[in-house]
Amino acid sequence: MSKLASDSHSSTAAVQATNDDASASKLSCVNKGYMKDSYIHFFVRRPVKRSPIINRGYYARWAALRKLLLQFLKSERHGEDRNIKKQILSLGAGFDTTYFQLQEEGIAPHLYVELDFKEVTSKKAALIDSSQLKDKVGQAASISRERGEVLSDHYKLLPVDLREIQKLDNVIALAELDPCLPTFIIAECVLIYLDPDSSRAIIHPDDAFGEQMIRNLEKAVAWDMLQIYNNSIDTREKRRVERLELFDEFEEWHMMQEHYCVAYAINDAMGLFQYIGFSNDQHVLVPSPQLPQESEAC
C-alpha cells in the first residue's frame, strides 16, 4: 500500500471513529436527562460518562438541529393541507437515531435517507436487523448487513463515500428521492472532515444545480452555537438543563460554543419556509425527558 493510500485509509478510519464517540456522548446526555432518545443505547457498546461541558454542548447541538427539523416538518402554506410530503437526506449520518425519534413522535417525513461509509452503514444495518428497530423500519424492509443497506418505503440507509461524487449521485437516485418534494439536507459535522475540493463538489457541483446552490448560499444564515444557546432555546428549558449538573467552566464553554456554528440556506420555491431559522422571538421548545413527548445544518 502506498503512503498516500495509507494516509487516506487512516484518515477515513479516524473520521469513522468520531461516529462512535458522538454516539457515546449522546447516550451520556440521555442518561443525565438532557434529552430523550429511546434508541441511542442500541448503538453504544460501552456507555461512558462525559463531563458537564461535553453534555451541555451535545445538548445544544441536538436542540439546534431539532429546532430546524421541526420547523421544516411542520411548515405549510397558509390555509392549505398539512400533509405535504417531505424528505430528509442526512449526509454522514453515522448512528444517528433522528428517524426513529420522529417516527415515535408521529412526525416522520415521507422519506428519510441516510448515507455514510459502508463500514458504518454495515454496522448500523446489523444493529437494526438484530434489535427491535427492525420493526421500526417496516416488516417489508430489505436489510443487508453485507451491503450495508436498509431499504424500506419510508427509510433508506445506503453506503457511499461522499468524496466520490458520481457514486453519490447514483446512490441518491437509488434512494428514490423526489426532486419535486421539499427536502431537508443535513450535513452535521461532516464537511469539516473533507478536503476543500471534496466539500465544494458536494455543496455546489459544477452544473445548473450547483449554480443555484451558490445563489442560495449567498443568502445563507450562520449563527455560532453560543448565540443559539443564549437566544434560541426556551428560557424554562435552559433553566431545567442548567440544573442537571454542577457547572463552573464558563470561560471554556463560551470559547467552545463560539468555535462552532450552524449555517443554513433555503430554496423556498413553494413558499413554505418563511418562518424557518433562528431569530430572537423563536425558541426551541424541547419537551422534558421525564414527560411523554408531544407530537437537526441544512
mmCIF file of C-alpha atoms in Angstrom:
data_model
loop_
_atom_site.group_PDB
_atom_site.id
_atom_site.type_symbol
_atom_site.label_atom_id
_atom_site.label_comp_id
_atom_site.label_asym_id
_atom_site.label_seq_id
_atom_site.Cartn_x
_atom_site.Cartn_y
_atom_site.Cartn_z
ATOM 1 C CA MET A 1 0.000 0.000 0.000
ATOM 2 C CA SER A 2 1.369 3.396 -0.978
ATOM 3 C CA LYS A 3 1.883 6.094 1.641
ATOM 4 C CA LEU A 4 -0.860 8.196 0.013
ATOM 5 C CA ALA A 5 -3.327 5.309 0.152
ATOM 6 C CA SER A 6 -2.255 4.508 3.704
ATOM 7 C CA ASP A 7 -2.768 8.126 4.808
ATOM 8 C CA SER A 8 -6.188 8.190 3.135
ATOM 9 C CA HIS A 9 -7.187 4.955 4.856
ATOM 10 C CA SER A 10 -6.017 6.248 8.248
ATOM 11 C CA SER A 11 -7.911 9.495 7.740
ATOM 12 C CA THR A 12 -11.094 7.627 6.793
ATOM 13 C CA ALA A 13 -10.796 5.362 9.824
ATOM 14 C CA ALA A 14 -10.321 8.376 12.091
ATOM 15 C CA VAL A 15 -13.446 10.045 10.699
ATOM 16 C CA GLN A 16 -15.439 6.848 11.206
ATOM 17 C CA ALA A 17 -14.233 6.691 14.815
ATOM 18 C CA THR A 18 -15.863 10.072 15.501
ATOM 19 C CA ASN A 19 -19.208 8.331 14.988
ATOM 20 C CA ASP A 20 -18.651 6.043 17.980
ATOM 21 C CA ASP A 21 -17.510 8.977 20.096
ATOM 22 C CA ALA A 22 -20.577 11.038 19.148
ATOM 23 C CA SER A 23 -22.965 8.175 19.922
ATOM 24 C CA ALA A 24 -21.384 7.644 23.352
ATOM 25 C CA SER A 25 -21.681 11.371 24.071
ATOM 26 C CA LYS A 26 -25.354 11.408 23.084
ATOM 27 C CA LEU A 27 -26.057 8.463 25.378
ATOM 28 C CA SER A 28 -24.283 10.300 28.186
ATOM 29 C CA CYS A 29 -26.635 13.263 27.621
ATOM 30 C CA VAL A 30 -29.674 10.996 27.623
ATOM 31 C CA ASN A 31 -28.603 9.240 30.824
ATOM 32 C CA LYS A 32 -28.171 12.608 32.545
ATOM 33 C CA GLY A 33 -31.633 13.764 31.473
ATOM 34 C CA TYR A 34 -30.661 16.464 28.978
ATOM 35 C CA MET A 35 -32.835 14.956 26.264
ATOM 36 C CA LYS A 36 -34.932 11.924 25.435
ATOM 37 C CA ASP A 37 -33.747 9.305 22.948
ATOM 38 C CA SER A 38 -35.162 5.803 23.329
ATOM 39 C CA TYR A 39 -32.885 4.341 20.651
ATOM 40 C CA ILE A 40 -29.313 5.575 21.062
ATOM 41 C CA HIS A 41 -28.482 2.763 23.520
ATOM 42 C CA PHE A 42 -28.798 0.236 20.696
ATOM 43 C CA PHE A 43 -25.716 1.782 19.088
ATOM 44 C CA VAL A 44 -23.368 2.151 22.059
ATOM 45 C CA ARG A 45 -21.398 -0.843 23.256
ATOM 46 C CA ARG A 46 -19.868 0.705 26.363
ATOM 47 C CA PRO A 47 -21.696 3.640 27.989
ATOM 48 C CA VAL A 48 -19.419 6.397 29.254
ATOM 49 C CA LYS A 49 -19.993 9.426 31.450
ATOM 50 C CA ARG A 50 -18.980 12.672 29.778
ATOM 51 C CA SER A 51 -18.052 15.892 31.561
ATOM 52 C CA PRO A 52 -20.794 18.505 32.105
ATOM 53 C CA ILE A 53 -19.368 20.794 29.399
ATOM 54 C CA ILE A 54 -19.496 17.995 26.804
ATOM 55 C CA ASN A 55 -23.025 17.022 27.836
ATOM 56 C CA ARG A 56 -24.244 20.599 27.596
ATOM 57 C CA GLY A 57 -22.506 21.070 24.254
ATOM 58 C CA TYR A 58 -24.091 17.980 22.718
ATOM 59 C CA TYR A 59 -27.453 19.013 24.083
ATOM 60 C CA ALA A 60 -27.138 22.460 22.452
ATOM 61 C CA ARG A 61 -26.215 20.856 19.135
ATOM 62 C CA TRP A 62 -29.183 18.481 19.350
ATOM 63 C CA ALA A 63 -31.591 21.280 20.277
ATOM 64 C CA ALA A 64 -30.433 23.496 17.403
ATOM 65 C CA LEU A 65 -30.907 20.787 14.787
ATOM 66 C CA ARG A 66 -34.218 19.738 16.300
ATOM 67 C CA LYS A 67 -35.487 23.311 16.058
ATOM 68 C CA LEU A 68 -34.794 23.471 12.328
ATOM 69 C CA LEU A 69 -36.162 19.968 11.707
ATOM 70 C CA LEU A 70 -39.450 20.668 13.493
ATOM 71 C CA GLN A 71 -39.839 23.959 11.662
ATOM 72 C CA PHE A 72 -39.312 22.142 8.362
ATOM 73 C CA LEU A 73 -41.651 19.257 9.144
ATOM 74 C CA LYS A 74 -44.452 21.485 10.441
ATOM 75 C CA SER A 75 -44.199 24.184 7.766
ATOM 76 C CA GLU A 76 -47.127 24.598 5.408
ATOM 77 C CA ARG A 77 -48.717 27.032 3.020
ATOM 78 C CA HIS A 78 -51.244 29.274 4.717
ATOM 79 C CA GLY A 79 -54.670 27.674 4.699
ATOM 80 C CA GLU A 80 -53.547 24.539 2.844
ATOM 81 C CA ASP A 81 -53.424 20.854 3.727
ATOM 82 C CA ARG A 82 -50.766 19.977 6.294
ATOM 83 C CA ASN A 83 -49.968 16.652 4.647
ATOM 84 C CA ILE A 84 -47.375 17.888 2.152
ATOM 85 C CA LYS A 85 -44.904 15.073 1.558
ATOM 86 C CA LYS A 86 -41.385 15.941 2.683
ATOM 87 C CA GLN A 87 -37.967 14.313 2.575
ATOM 88 C CA ILE A 88 -34.836 14.370 4.720
ATOM 89 C CA LEU A 89 -31.383 13.499 3.375
ATOM 90 C CA SER A 90 -28.679 13.034 6.013
ATOM 91 C CA LEU A 91 -25.079 13.053 4.752
ATOM 92 C CA GLY A 92 -22.639 11.202 7.001
ATOM 93 C CA ALA A 93 -25.495 10.139 9.285
ATOM 94 C CA GLY A 94 -23.466 7.696 11.387
ATOM 95 C CA PHE A 95 -25.508 6.079 14.159
ATOM 96 C CA ASP A 96 -27.941 8.991 14.350
ATOM 97 C CA THR A 97 -31.408 7.998 15.601
ATOM 98 C CA THR A 98 -33.419 11.012 14.454
ATOM 99 C CA TYR A 99 -35.606 8.963 12.108
ATOM 100 C CA PHE A 100 -36.688 6.652 14.901
ATOM 101 C CA GLN A 101 -37.351 9.578 17.236
ATOM 102 C CA LEU A 102 -39.508 11.360 14.644
ATOM 103 C CA GLN A 103 -41.367 8.152 13.906
ATOM 104 C CA GLU A 104 -42.080 7.668 17.613
ATOM 105 C CA GLU A 105 -43.495 11.187 17.769
ATOM 106 C CA GLY A 106 -45.648 10.604 14.683
ATOM 107 C CA ILE A 107 -43.953 13.310 12.606
ATOM 108 C CA ALA A 108 -41.500 11.334 10.449
ATOM 109 C CA PRO A 109 -41.257 12.596 6.850
ATOM 110 C CA HIS A 110 -42.468 10.689 3.812
ATOM 111 C CA LEU A 111 -38.866 9.595 3.148
ATOM 112 C CA TYR A 112 -35.765 9.654 5.353
ATOM 113 C CA VAL A 113 -32.451 8.778 3.678
ATOM 114 C CA GLU A 114 -29.120 8.266 5.473
ATOM 115 C CA LEU A 115 -25.731 7.997 3.760
ATOM 116 C CA ASP A 116 -22.337 7.089 5.217
ATOM 117 C CA PHE A 117 -19.239 4.951 4.662
ATOM 118 C CA LYS A 118 -20.043 1.289 4.041
ATOM 119 C CA GLU A 119 -18.125 0.330 7.195
ATOM 120 C CA VAL A 120 -20.571 2.486 9.172
ATOM 121 C CA THR A 121 -23.782 1.547 7.344
ATOM 122 C CA SER A 122 -22.943 -2.167 7.586
ATOM 123 C CA LYS A 123 -22.679 -1.896 11.368
ATOM 124 C CA LYS A 124 -25.854 0.165 11.568
ATOM 125 C CA ALA A 125 -27.771 -2.255 9.323
ATOM 126 C CA ALA A 126 -26.636 -5.166 11.532
ATOM 127 C CA LEU A 127 -27.700 -3.365 14.719
ATOM 128 C CA ILE A 128 -31.086 -2.527 13.219
ATOM 129 C CA ASP A 129 -31.535 -6.095 11.993
ATOM 130 C CA SER A 130 -30.766 -7.589 15.414
ATOM 131 C CA SER A 131 -32.925 -5.300 17.568
ATOM 132 C CA GLN A 132 -36.464 -4.022 17.904
ATOM 133 C CA LEU A 133 -35.510 -1.299 15.427
ATOM 134 C CA LYS A 134 -36.171 -3.861 12.698
ATOM 135 C CA ASP A 135 -39.894 -3.405 13.284
ATOM 136 C CA LYS A 136 -39.480 0.370 13.146
ATOM 137 C CA VAL A 137 -38.282 0.296 9.532
ATOM 138 C CA GLY A 138 -41.184 -1.929 8.468
ATOM 139 C CA GLN A 139 -41.842 -5.637 8.128
ATOM 140 C CA ALA A 140 -41.249 -5.498 4.389
ATOM 141 C CA ALA A 141 -37.866 -3.771 4.719
ATOM 142 C CA SER A 142 -34.870 -5.287 2.965
ATOM 143 C CA ILE A 143 -31.818 -5.325 5.249
ATOM 144 C CA SER A 144 -28.362 -6.367 4.037
ATOM 145 C CA ARG A 145 -25.510 -6.352 6.542
ATOM 146 C CA GLU A 146 -23.053 -7.266 3.782
ATOM 147 C CA ARG A 147 -24.014 -4.380 1.507
ATOM 148 C CA GLY A 148 -24.683 -2.005 4.394
ATOM 149 C CA GLU A 149 -28.206 -1.260 3.195
ATOM 150 C CA VAL A 150 -31.670 -0.869 4.639
ATOM 151 C CA LEU A 151 -34.383 -0.310 2.057
ATOM 152 C CA SER A 152 -37.984 0.334 3.076
ATOM 153 C CA ASP A 153 -40.809 2.550 1.861
ATOM 154 C CA HIS A 154 -40.017 5.456 4.185
ATOM 155 C CA TYR A 155 -36.448 4.855 5.416
ATOM 156 C CA LYS A 156 -33.303 4.104 3.454
ATOM 157 C CA LEU A 157 -29.742 3.574 4.699
ATOM 158 C CA LEU A 158 -27.151 3.412 1.927
ATOM 159 C CA PRO A 159 -23.346 3.241 1.727
ATOM 160 C CA VAL A 160 -21.245 5.782 -0.149
ATOM 161 C CA ASP A 161 -18.037 7.744 0.185
ATOM 162 C CA LEU A 162 -19.223 11.348 -0.131
ATOM 163 C CA ARG A 163 -15.990 12.267 -1.898
ATOM 164 C CA GLU A 164 -16.960 10.111 -4.890
ATOM 165 C CA ILE A 165 -19.451 12.488 -6.492
ATOM 166 C CA GLN A 166 -20.585 10.199 -9.308
ATOM 167 C CA LYS A 167 -21.329 7.381 -6.881
ATOM 168 C CA LEU A 168 -23.071 9.871 -4.602
ATOM 169 C CA ASP A 169 -25.362 10.858 -7.466
ATOM 170 C CA ASN A 170 -26.094 7.199 -8.194
ATOM 171 C CA VAL A 171 -26.894 6.419 -4.569
ATOM 172 C CA ILE A 172 -29.233 9.406 -4.281
ATOM 173 C CA ALA A 173 -31.028 8.116 -7.382
ATOM 174 C CA LEU A 174 -31.235 4.642 -5.802
ATOM 175 C CA ALA A 175 -32.804 6.198 -2.721
ATOM 176 C CA GLU A 176 -35.636 7.449 -4.964
ATOM 177 C CA LEU A 177 -35.573 10.964 -3.589
ATOM 178 C CA ASP A 178 -38.166 13.044 -5.422
ATOM 179 C CA PRO A 179 -36.611 16.335 -6.634
ATOM 180 C CA CYS A 180 -40.068 17.933 -6.641
ATOM 181 C CA LEU A 181 -40.644 17.450 -2.901
ATOM 182 C CA PRO A 182 -39.406 19.759 -0.113
ATOM 183 C CA THR A 183 -36.126 18.263 1.090
ATOM 184 C CA PHE A 184 -34.117 18.981 4.239
ATOM 185 C CA ILE A 185 -30.421 18.179 3.736
ATOM 186 C CA ILE A 186 -28.333 17.612 6.863
ATOM 187 C CA ALA A 187 -24.533 17.717 6.950
ATOM 188 C CA GLU A 188 -23.902 17.707 10.700
ATOM 189 C CA CYS A 189 -20.173 17.869 11.482
ATOM 190 C CA VAL A 190 -19.399 16.165 8.163
ATOM 191 C CA LEU A 191 -17.958 18.617 5.655
ATOM 192 C CA ILE A 192 -15.216 19.733 8.053
ATOM 193 C CA TYR A 193 -13.646 16.270 7.723
ATOM 194 C CA LEU A 194 -13.371 16.522 3.931
ATOM 195 C CA ASP A 195 -10.687 18.258 1.944
ATOM 196 C CA PRO A 196 -11.834 21.617 0.481
ATOM 197 C CA ASP A 197 -12.185 20.322 -3.082
ATOM 198 C CA SER A 198 -14.438 17.464 -1.960
ATOM 199 C CA SER A 199 -16.644 19.637 0.231
ATOM 200 C CA ARG A 200 -17.005 22.222 -2.550
ATOM 201 C CA ALA A 201 -18.018 19.494 -5.004
ATOM 202 C CA ILE A 202 -20.746 18.307 -2.624
ATOM 203 C CA ILE A 203 -22.135 21.739 -1.776
ATOM 204 C CA HIS A 204 -22.017 23.264 -5.225
ATOM 205 C CA PRO A 205 -21.263 20.891 -8.096
ATOM 206 C CA ASP A 206 -20.329 22.465 -11.427
ATOM 207 C CA ASP A 207 -23.770 22.301 -13.028
ATOM 208 C CA ALA A 208 -27.088 24.179 -13.085
ATOM 209 C CA PHE A 209 -27.995 22.796 -9.662
ATOM 210 C CA GLY A 210 -24.655 23.945 -8.300
ATOM 211 C CA GLU A 211 -25.108 27.433 -9.688
ATOM 212 C CA GLN A 212 -28.489 27.676 -7.980
ATOM 213 C CA MET A 213 -26.947 26.367 -4.758
ATOM 214 C CA ILE A 214 -24.322 29.119 -4.893
ATOM 215 C CA ARG A 215 -27.089 31.718 -5.169
ATOM 216 C CA ASN A 216 -28.811 30.139 -2.180
ATOM 217 C CA LEU A 217 -25.617 30.070 -0.122
ATOM 218 C CA GLU A 218 -25.068 33.743 -0.806
ATOM 219 C CA LYS A 219 -28.218 34.225 1.282
ATOM 220 C CA ALA A 220 -27.144 31.732 3.950
ATOM 221 C CA VAL A 221 -27.525 32.451 7.643
ATOM 222 C CA ALA A 222 -24.953 31.365 10.210
ATOM 223 C CA TRP A 223 -25.189 31.603 13.992
ATOM 224 C CA ASP A 224 -22.499 30.447 16.353
ATOM 225 C CA MET A 225 -23.594 27.960 18.983
ATOM 226 C CA LEU A 226 -23.265 30.472 21.818
ATOM 227 C CA GLN A 227 -25.789 32.744 20.084
ATOM 228 C CA ILE A 228 -28.124 29.800 19.544
ATOM 229 C CA TYR A 229 -27.848 28.600 23.131
ATOM 230 C CA ASN A 230 -28.333 32.063 24.618
ATOM 231 C CA ASN A 231 -31.041 33.385 22.292
ATOM 232 C CA SER A 232 -32.895 30.484 20.710
ATOM 233 C CA ILE A 233 -33.594 27.991 23.487
ATOM 234 C CA ASP A 234 -36.680 28.471 25.628
ATOM 235 C CA THR A 235 -35.783 30.074 28.961
ATOM 236 C CA ARG A 236 -37.566 27.440 31.061
ATOM 237 C CA GLU A 237 -35.919 24.630 29.131
ATOM 238 C CA LYS A 238 -32.498 26.222 29.543
ATOM 239 C CA ARG A 239 -33.114 26.619 33.282
ATOM 240 C CA ARG A 240 -34.003 22.910 33.526
ATOM 241 C CA VAL A 241 -30.859 21.868 31.659
ATOM 242 C CA GLU A 242 -28.581 24.070 33.735
ATOM 243 C CA ARG A 243 -29.807 22.435 36.940
ATOM 244 C CA LEU A 244 -28.837 18.928 35.825
ATOM 245 C CA GLU A 245 -25.130 19.136 36.729
ATOM 246 C CA LEU A 246 -22.758 21.398 38.603
ATOM 247 C CA PHE A 247 -21.106 23.651 36.046
ATOM 248 C CA ASP A 248 -18.300 26.165 36.506
ATOM 249 C CA GLU A 249 -16.426 26.052 33.189
ATOM 250 C CA PHE A 250 -17.979 29.215 31.769
ATOM 251 C CA GLU A 251 -14.904 30.666 30.069
ATOM 252 C CA GLU A 252 -14.176 27.373 28.296
ATOM 253 C CA TRP A 253 -17.874 26.967 27.483
ATOM 254 C CA HIS A 254 -18.048 30.355 25.783
ATOM 255 C CA MET A 255 -14.874 29.705 23.823
ATOM 256 C CA MET A 256 -16.037 26.259 22.668
ATOM 257 C CA GLN A 257 -19.510 27.390 21.653
ATOM 258 C CA GLU A 258 -18.183 30.351 19.696
ATOM 259 C CA HIS A 259 -15.952 27.912 17.793
ATOM 260 C CA TYR A 260 -18.923 26.040 16.305
ATOM 261 C CA CYS A 261 -21.775 27.314 14.184
ATOM 262 C CA VAL A 262 -24.951 26.284 12.421
ATOM 263 C CA ALA A 263 -25.314 27.554 8.868
ATOM 264 C CA TYR A 264 -28.397 27.100 6.730
ATOM 265 C CA ALA A 265 -29.587 28.178 3.302
ATOM 266 C CA ILE A 266 -33.114 27.868 1.947
ATOM 267 C CA ASN A 267 -34.514 27.496 -1.579
ATOM 268 C CA ASP A 268 -38.194 28.186 -0.959
ATOM 269 C CA ALA A 269 -39.831 27.904 -4.373
ATOM 270 C CA MET A 270 -43.030 26.579 -2.747
ATOM 271 C CA GLY A 271 -43.328 29.401 -0.217
ATOM 272 C CA LEU A 272 -43.273 27.082 2.796
ATOM 273 C CA PHE A 273 -40.283 28.146 4.839
ATOM 274 C CA GLN A 274 -40.500 31.837 5.641
ATOM 275 C CA TYR A 275 -40.533 31.066 9.360
ATOM 276 C CA ILE A 276 -37.560 28.711 9.461
ATOM 277 C CA GLY A 277 -34.433 29.790 11.275
ATOM 278 C CA PHE A 278 -33.035 31.320 14.435
ATOM 279 C CA SER A 279 -34.498 34.627 15.487
ATOM 280 C CA ASN A 280 -34.778 36.232 18.880
ATOM 281 C CA ASP A 281 -38.524 35.656 19.056
ATOM 282 C CA GLN A 282 -38.404 31.975 18.027
ATOM 283 C CA HIS A 283 -37.479 29.425 20.676
ATOM 284 C CA VAL A 284 -36.592 25.771 20.805
ATOM 285 C CA LEU A 285 -39.457 24.119 22.650
ATOM 286 C CA VAL A 286 -37.995 20.812 23.830
ATOM 287 C CA PRO A 287 -40.225 18.509 25.897
ATOM 288 C CA SER A 288 -38.760 17.385 29.212
ATOM 289 C CA PRO A 289 -37.243 13.875 29.109
ATOM 290 C CA GLN A 290 -39.308 12.997 32.178
ATOM 291 C CA LEU A 291 -42.565 13.552 30.282
ATOM 292 C CA PRO A 292 -44.028 11.968 27.118
ATOM 293 C CA GLN A 293 -43.011 13.868 24.002
ATOM 294 C CA GLU A 294 -45.736 15.787 22.201
ATOM 295 C CA SER A 295 -46.470 15.376 18.581
ATOM 296 C CA GLU A 296 -31.086 18.641 13.495
ATOM 297 C CA ALA A 297 -27.350 22.418 9.199
ATOM 298 C CA CYS A 298 -29.356 22.167 6.176
#
